Amino acid sequence: QVQLQESGPGLVEPSETLSLTCTVSGGSLNNAYWAWIRQPAGKGLDYIGRIYSSGSLYYNPSLKSRVTMSIDMSKNRFSLEMSSVTAADTAVYFCAHYKQYCTAGNGGNCFRYFDLWGRGTLVTVSP
Amino acid sequence: EIVMTQSPATLSLSPGERATLSCRASQSVTSSFLSWYQQKPGQAPRLLIYGASTRATGIPARFSGSGSGTDFTLTISSLQPEDSAVYYCQQDNSLPPTFGGGTRVEIK
């Protein structure tokens, strides 16, 4: 089955750039959306953004000025960069598969949800 | 952005009891764009319900979702010890997708 695995430095200095990669195994990145979501310790889930296999992007406006996502089809992985980090960016970062589809026929419904998640990786921003 | 508010913050119930978790949106959400997730300590969230009422693959029948517009509910019909977790609702009706603050379900 498809599995996602985040990787990257666990410690980043303030004002530096956070860089994470999500490697997908057991499946292809093709024709799918891939997302990043983070969770500060003891808090809820915050959506960072998503990338389509074609490279189409959407970033949460609250982070847009600092976030860059990319995708590498040859290595079956996608990446997140977040610049000018502060302590407020300390969190567990999850990558996820974002499923979006519509059922066929008249009255068909469309659905959107995150159906597969990586285990998450803790990134601490500290000197 | 749409704000999702969950209540109660914590629910403490005994095994076999019924749990009712509420999720309220600041604007109307199309039912097909409302999902529920379960998160246990140290784990990633797991998709439970999508389309407000459709169970994801492998999710036990004791989990059910309902609601429309701005008010949605996750019901666990007969709590099991393994249901101890935090539950999040999430809307994808409008960008950006947003999550509720979560309801912690504790098993006495």
PDB file of N, CA and C in Angstrom, chain A residues 37 39 42-47 50 58-62 94 98 100-101 109-120, chain B residues 1 32-35 37 39 42-47 49-51 54 88 90 92-101 104:
ATOM      1  N   ILE A  37       0.868  19.669   6.233  1.00  0.00           N
ATOM      2  CA  ILE A  37       0.061  20.114   7.372  1.00  0.00           C
ATOM      3  C   ILE A  37       0.961  20.055   8.589  1.00  0.00           C
ATOM      4  N   GLN A  39       1.496  20.705  13.052  1.00  0.00           N
ATOM      5  CA  GLN A  39       0.809  20.661  14.347  1.00  0.00           C
ATOM      6  C   GLN A  39       1.770  21.050  15.456  1.00  0.00           C
ATOM      7  N   GLY A  42       0.765  19.967  21.313  1.00  0.00           N
ATOM      8  CA  GLY A  42      -0.440  20.152  22.106  1.00  0.00           C
ATOM      9  C   GLY A  42      -1.533  20.964  21.450  1.00  0.00           C
ATOM     10  N   LYS A  43      -1.368  21.272  20.168  1.00  0.00           N
ATOM     11  CA  LYS A  43      -2.343  22.116  19.484  1.00  0.00           C
ATOM     12  C   LYS A  43      -2.965  21.387  18.292  1.00  0.00           C
ATOM     13  N   GLY A  44      -3.762  22.130  17.553  1.00  0.00           N
ATOM     14  CA  GLY A  44      -4.479  21.559  16.426  1.00  0.00           C
ATOM     15  C   GLY A  44      -3.669  21.550  15.145  1.00  0.00           C
ATOM     16  N   LEU A  45      -4.357  21.237  14.057  1.00  0.00           N
ATOM     17  CA  LEU A  45      -3.732  21.038  12.751  1.00  0.00           C
ATOM     18  C   LEU A  45      -3.852  22.295  11.897  1.00  0.00           C
ATOM     19  N   ASP A  46      -2.744  22.670  11.273  1.00  0.00           N
ATOM     20  CA  ASP A  46      -2.708  23.852  10.410  1.00  0.00           C
ATOM     21  C   ASP A  46      -2.295  23.455   9.001  1.00  0.00           C
ATOM     22  N   TYR A  47      -3.092  23.848   8.041  1.00  0.00           N
ATOM     23  CA  TYR A  47      -2.831  23.528   6.639  1.00  0.00           C
ATOM     24  C   TYR A  47      -1.792  24.477   6.076  1.00  0.00           C
ATOM     25  N   ARG A  50      -0.509  22.752  -0.786  1.00  0.00           N
ATOM     26  CA  ARG A  50      -0.514  21.512  -1.560  1.00  0.00           C
ATOM     27  C   ARG A  50       0.080  21.741  -2.939  1.00  0.00           C
ATOM     28  N   TYR A  58      -0.996  25.524  -4.334  1.00  0.00           N
ATOM     29  CA  TYR A  58      -1.814  26.391  -3.502  1.00  0.00           C
ATOM     30  C   TYR A  58      -1.145  26.480  -2.136  1.00  0.00           C
ATOM     31  N   TYR A  59      -0.954  27.716  -1.658  1.00  0.00           N
ATOM     32  CA  TYR A  59      -0.382  27.938  -0.333  1.00  0.00           C
ATOM     33  C   TYR A  59      -1.414  28.638   0.553  1.00  0.00           C
ATOM     34  N   ASN A  60      -1.420  28.280   1.823  1.00  0.00           N
ATOM     35  CA  ASN A  60      -2.241  28.999   2.776  1.00  0.00           C
ATOM     36  C   ASN A  60      -1.793  30.460   2.791  1.00  0.00           C
ATOM     37  N   PRO A  61      -2.717  31.398   2.596  1.00  0.00           N
ATOM     38  CA  PRO A  61      -2.324  32.813   2.559  1.00  0.00           C
ATOM     39  C   PRO A  61      -1.542  33.254   3.791  1.00  0.00           C
ATOM     40  N   SER A  62      -1.792  32.601   4.934  1.00  0.00           N
ATOM     41  CA  SER A  62      -1.099  33.008   6.161  1.00  0.00           C
ATOM     42  C   SER A  62       0.390  32.691   6.115  1.00  0.00           C
ATOM     43  N   PHE A  94       3.503  17.142   8.906  1.00  0.00           N
ATOM     44  CA  PHE A  94       2.970  15.955   8.239  1.00  0.00           C
ATOM     45  C   PHE A  94       2.864  16.208   6.741  1.00  0.00           C
ATOM     46  N   TYR A  98      -3.882  14.216  -0.683  1.00  0.00           N
ATOM     47  CA  TYR A  98      -5.144  14.935  -0.701  1.00  0.00           C
ATOM     48  C   TYR A  98      -5.992  14.377  -1.838  1.00  0.00           C
ATOM     49  N   GLN A 100      -9.265  14.235  -4.129  1.00  0.00           N
ATOM     50  CA  GLN A 100     -10.310  15.117  -4.632  1.00  0.00           C
ATOM     51  C   GLN A 100     -10.929  14.437  -5.844  1.00  0.00           C
ATOM     52  N   TYR A 101     -12.221  14.139  -5.797  1.00  0.00           N
ATOM     53  CA  TYR A 101     -12.857  13.480  -6.929  1.00  0.00           C
ATOM     54  C   TYR A 101     -14.346  13.734  -6.914  1.00  0.00           C
ATOM     55  N   ASN A 109     -21.708  13.725  -6.694  1.00  0.00           N
ATOM     56  CA  ASN A 109     -21.098  14.526  -5.640  1.00  0.00           C
ATOM     57  C   ASN A 109     -19.591  14.599  -5.797  1.00  0.00           C
ATOM     58  N   CYS A 110     -19.029  15.669  -5.283  1.00  0.00           N
ATOM     59  CA  CYS A 110     -17.579  15.811  -5.240  1.00  0.00           C
ATOM     60  C   CYS A 110     -17.123  15.709  -3.787  1.00  0.00           C
ATOM     61  N   PHE A 111     -15.945  15.137  -3.596  1.00  0.00           N
ATOM     62  CA  PHE A 111     -15.405  14.917  -2.262  1.00  0.00           C
ATOM     63  C   PHE A 111     -13.963  15.396  -2.200  1.00  0.00           C
ATOM     64  N   ARG A 112     -13.551  15.850  -1.023  1.00  0.00           N
ATOM     65  CA  ARG A 112     -12.167  16.277  -0.800  1.00  0.00           C
ATOM     66  C   ARG A 112     -11.771  15.910   0.621  1.00  0.00           C
ATOM     67  N   TYR A 113     -10.656  15.242   0.774  1.00  0.00           N
ATOM     68  CA  TYR A 113     -10.193  14.872   2.118  1.00  0.00           C
ATOM     69  C   TYR A 113      -8.756  14.380   2.052  1.00  0.00           C
ATOM     70  N   PHE A 114      -8.132  14.277   3.235  1.00  0.00           N
ATOM     71  CA  PHE A 114      -6.765  13.783   3.350  1.00  0.00           C
ATOM     72  C   PHE A 114      -6.834  12.324   3.782  1.00  0.00           C
ATOM     73  N   ASP A 115      -6.536  11.414   2.868  1.00  0.00           N
ATOM     74  CA  ASP A 115      -6.771  10.011   3.180  1.00  0.00           C
ATOM     75  C   ASP A 115      -5.524   9.233   3.596  1.00  0.00           C
ATOM     76  N   LEU A 116      -4.354   9.769   3.324  1.00  0.00           N
ATOM     77  CA  LEU A 116      -3.118   9.098   3.719  1.00  0.00           C
ATOM     78  C   LEU A 116      -2.180  10.123   4.310  1.00  0.00           C
ATOM     79  N   TRP A 117      -1.556   9.761   5.439  1.00  0.00           N
ATOM     80  CA  TRP A 117      -0.662  10.688   6.126  1.00  0.00           C
ATOM     81  C   TRP A 117       0.674  10.024   6.402  1.00  0.00           C
ATOM     82  N   GLY A 118       1.738  10.822   6.385  1.00  0.00           N
ATOM     83  CA  GLY A 118       3.002  10.351   6.908  1.00  0.00           C
ATOM     84  C   GLY A 118       2.954  10.341   8.427  1.00  0.00           C
ATOM     85  N   ARG A 119       3.977   9.792   9.040  1.00  0.00           N
ATOM     86  CA  ARG A 119       3.997   9.692  10.507  1.00  0.00           C
ATOM     87  C   ARG A 119       4.325  11.023  11.167  1.00  0.00           C
ATOM     88  N   GLY A 120       4.858  11.942  10.365  1.00  0.00           N
ATOM     89  CA  GLY A 120       5.185  13.250  10.896  1.00  0.00           C
ATOM     90  C   GLY A 120       6.633  13.334  11.356  1.00  0.00           C
TER      91      GLY A 120
ATOM     92  N   GLU B   1     -11.341  32.982   6.155  1.00  0.00           N
ATOM     93  CA  GLU B   1     -11.363  31.540   6.166  1.00  0.00           C
ATOM     94  C   GLU B   1     -12.467  31.033   7.098  1.00  0.00           C
ATOM     95  N   SER B  32     -20.403  17.303   1.495  1.00  0.00           N
ATOM     96  CA  SER B  32     -19.403  16.429   0.868  1.00  0.00           C
ATOM     97  C   SER B  32     -17.978  16.899   1.137  1.00  0.00           C
ATOM     98  N   PHE B  33     -17.841  18.117   1.702  1.00  0.00           N
ATOM     99  CA  PHE B  33     -16.510  18.651   1.987  1.00  0.00           C
ATOM    100  C   PHE B  33     -16.217  18.725   3.489  1.00  0.00           C
ATOM    101  N   LEU B  34     -16.884  17.872   4.279  1.00  0.00           N
ATOM    102  CA  LEU B  34     -16.666  17.840   5.714  1.00  0.00           C
ATOM    103  C   LEU B  34     -16.122  16.462   6.094  1.00  0.00           C
ATOM    104  N   SER B  35     -15.000  16.451   6.788  1.00  0.00           N
ATOM    105  CA  SER B  35     -14.339  15.196   7.165  1.00  0.00           C
ATOM    106  C   SER B  35     -14.050  15.173   8.664  1.00  0.00           C
ATOM    107  N   TYR B  37     -11.319  13.195  11.548  1.00  0.00           N
ATOM    108  CA  TYR B  37     -10.078  12.464  11.721  1.00  0.00           C
ATOM    109  C   TYR B  37      -9.911  12.092  13.191  1.00  0.00           C
ATOM    110  N   GLN B  39      -6.905  11.116  16.000  1.00  0.00           N
ATOM    111  CA  GLN B  39      -5.471  11.155  16.235  1.00  0.00           C
ATOM    112  C   GLN B  39      -5.150  10.631  17.627  1.00  0.00           C
ATOM    113  N   GLY B  42       1.191  10.635  19.539  1.00  0.00           N
ATOM    114  CA  GLY B  42       2.376  10.252  18.788  1.00  0.00           C
ATOM    115  C   GLY B  42       2.115   9.708  17.397  1.00  0.00           C
ATOM    116  N   GLN B  43       0.861   9.774  16.959  1.00  0.00           N
ATOM    117  CA  GLN B  43       0.518   9.247  15.638  1.00  0.00           C
ATOM    118  C   GLN B  43      -0.006  10.348  14.725  1.00  0.00           C
ATOM    119  N   ALA B  44      -0.040  10.035  13.449  1.00  0.00           N
ATOM    120  CA  ALA B  44      -0.653  10.933  12.484  1.00  0.00           C
ATOM    121  C   ALA B  44      -2.170  10.834  12.580  1.00  0.00           C
ATOM    122  N   PRO B  45      -2.876  11.856  12.164  1.00  0.00           N
ATOM    123  CA  PRO B  45      -4.332  11.735  12.074  1.00  0.00           C
ATOM    124  C   PRO B  45      -4.714  10.625  11.111  1.00  0.00           C
ATOM    125  N   ARG B  46      -5.853  10.007  11.387  1.00  0.00           N
ATOM    126  CA  ARG B  46      -6.384   8.958  10.518  1.00  0.00           C
ATOM    127  C   ARG B  46      -7.772   9.378  10.054  1.00  0.00           C
ATOM    128  N   LEU B  47      -8.021   9.262   8.767  1.00  0.00           N
ATOM    129  CA  LEU B  47      -9.331   9.616   8.226  1.00  0.00           C
ATOM    130  C   LEU B  47     -10.385   8.633   8.739  1.00  0.00           C
ATOM    131  N   ILE B  49     -14.142   9.710   8.621  1.00  0.00           N
ATOM    132  CA  ILE B  49     -15.387  10.003   7.909  1.00  0.00           C
ATOM    133  C   ILE B  49     -15.102  11.069   6.855  1.00  0.00           C
ATOM    134  N   TYR B  50     -15.619  10.894   5.659  1.00  0.00           N
ATOM    135  CA  TYR B  50     -15.588  11.961   4.664  1.00  0.00           C
ATOM    136  C   TYR B  50     -16.997  12.153   4.117  1.00  0.00           C
ATOM    137  N   GLY B  51     -17.206  13.272   3.428  1.00  0.00           N
ATOM    138  CA  GLY B  51     -18.549  13.546   2.943  1.00  0.00           C
ATOM    139  C   GLY B  51     -19.567  13.618   4.062  1.00  0.00           C
ATOM    140  N   THR B  54     -19.745   9.334   5.308  1.00  0.00           N
ATOM    141  CA  THR B  54     -19.207   8.104   4.708  1.00  0.00           C
ATOM    142  C   THR B  54     -17.981   7.644   5.477  1.00  0.00           C
ATOM    143  N   TYR B  88     -10.814  15.410  15.190  1.00  0.00           N
ATOM    144  CA  TYR B  88     -10.839  16.700  14.507  1.00  0.00           C
ATOM    145  C   TYR B  88     -11.837  16.670  13.353  1.00  0.00           C
ATOM    146  N   GLN B  90     -12.870  18.809   9.790  1.00  0.00           N
ATOM    147  CA  GLN B  90     -12.130  19.603   8.797  1.00  0.00           C
ATOM    148  C   GLN B  90     -13.051  19.945   7.635  1.00  0.00           C
ATOM    149  N   ASP B  92     -13.406  21.517   3.704  1.00  0.00           N
ATOM    150  CA  ASP B  92     -12.705  21.797   2.452  1.00  0.00           C
ATOM    151  C   ASP B  92     -13.659  22.479   1.483  1.00  0.00           C
ATOM    152  N   ASN B  93     -14.612  23.209   2.042  1.00  0.00           N
ATOM    153  CA  ASN B  93     -15.595  23.901   1.204  1.00  0.00           C
ATOM    154  C   ASN B  93     -14.976  25.117   0.536  1.00  0.00           C
ATOM    155  N   SER B  94     -14.113  25.807   1.278  1.00  0.00           N
ATOM    156  CA  SER B  94     -13.434  26.960   0.707  1.00  0.00           C
ATOM    157  C   SER B  94     -12.009  27.016   1.223  1.00  0.00           C
ATOM    158  N   LEU B  95     -11.176  27.650   0.433  1.00  0.00           N
ATOM    159  CA  LEU B  95      -9.756  27.721   0.751  1.00  0.00           C
ATOM    160  C   LEU B  95      -9.482  28.811   1.783  1.00  0.00           C
ATOM    161  N   PRO B  96      -8.530  28.580   2.685  1.00  0.00           N
ATOM    162  CA  PRO B  96      -7.786  27.332   2.871  1.00  0.00           C
ATOM    163  C   PRO B  96      -8.600  26.299   3.635  1.00  0.00           C
ATOM    164  N   PRO B  97      -8.295  25.018   3.443  1.00  0.00           N
ATOM    165  CA  PRO B  97      -8.923  24.011   4.301  1.00  0.00           C
ATOM    166  C   PRO B  97      -8.597  24.316   5.761  1.00  0.00           C
ATOM    167  N   THR B  98      -9.560  24.096   6.648  1.00  0.00           N
ATOM    168  CA  THR B  98      -9.325  24.381   8.058  1.00  0.00           C
ATOM    169  C   THR B  98      -9.836  23.241   8.931  1.00  0.00           C
ATOM    170  N   PHE B  99      -9.181  23.098  10.079  1.00  0.00           N
ATOM    171  CA  PHE B  99      -9.525  22.063  11.043  1.00  0.00           C
ATOM    172  C   PHE B  99     -10.113  22.701  12.302  1.00  0.00           C
ATOM    173  N   GLY B 100     -10.952  21.935  12.982  1.00  0.00           N
ATOM    174  CA  GLY B 100     -11.401  22.354  14.296  1.00  0.00           C
ATOM    175  C   GLY B 100     -10.307  22.147  15.319  1.00  0.00           C
ATOM    176  N   GLY B 101     -10.528  22.651  16.521  1.00  0.00           N
ATOM    177  CA  GLY B 101      -9.530  22.561  17.576  1.00  0.00           C
ATOM    178  C   GLY B 101      -9.443  21.191  18.229  1.00  0.00           C
ATOM    179  N   ARG B 104     -11.131  15.869  22.757  1.00  0.00           N
ATOM    180  CA  ARG B 104     -10.414  14.732  23.349  1.00  0.00           C
ATOM    181  C   ARG B 104     -11.439  13.795  23.969  1.00  0.00           C
TER     182      ARG B 104
END
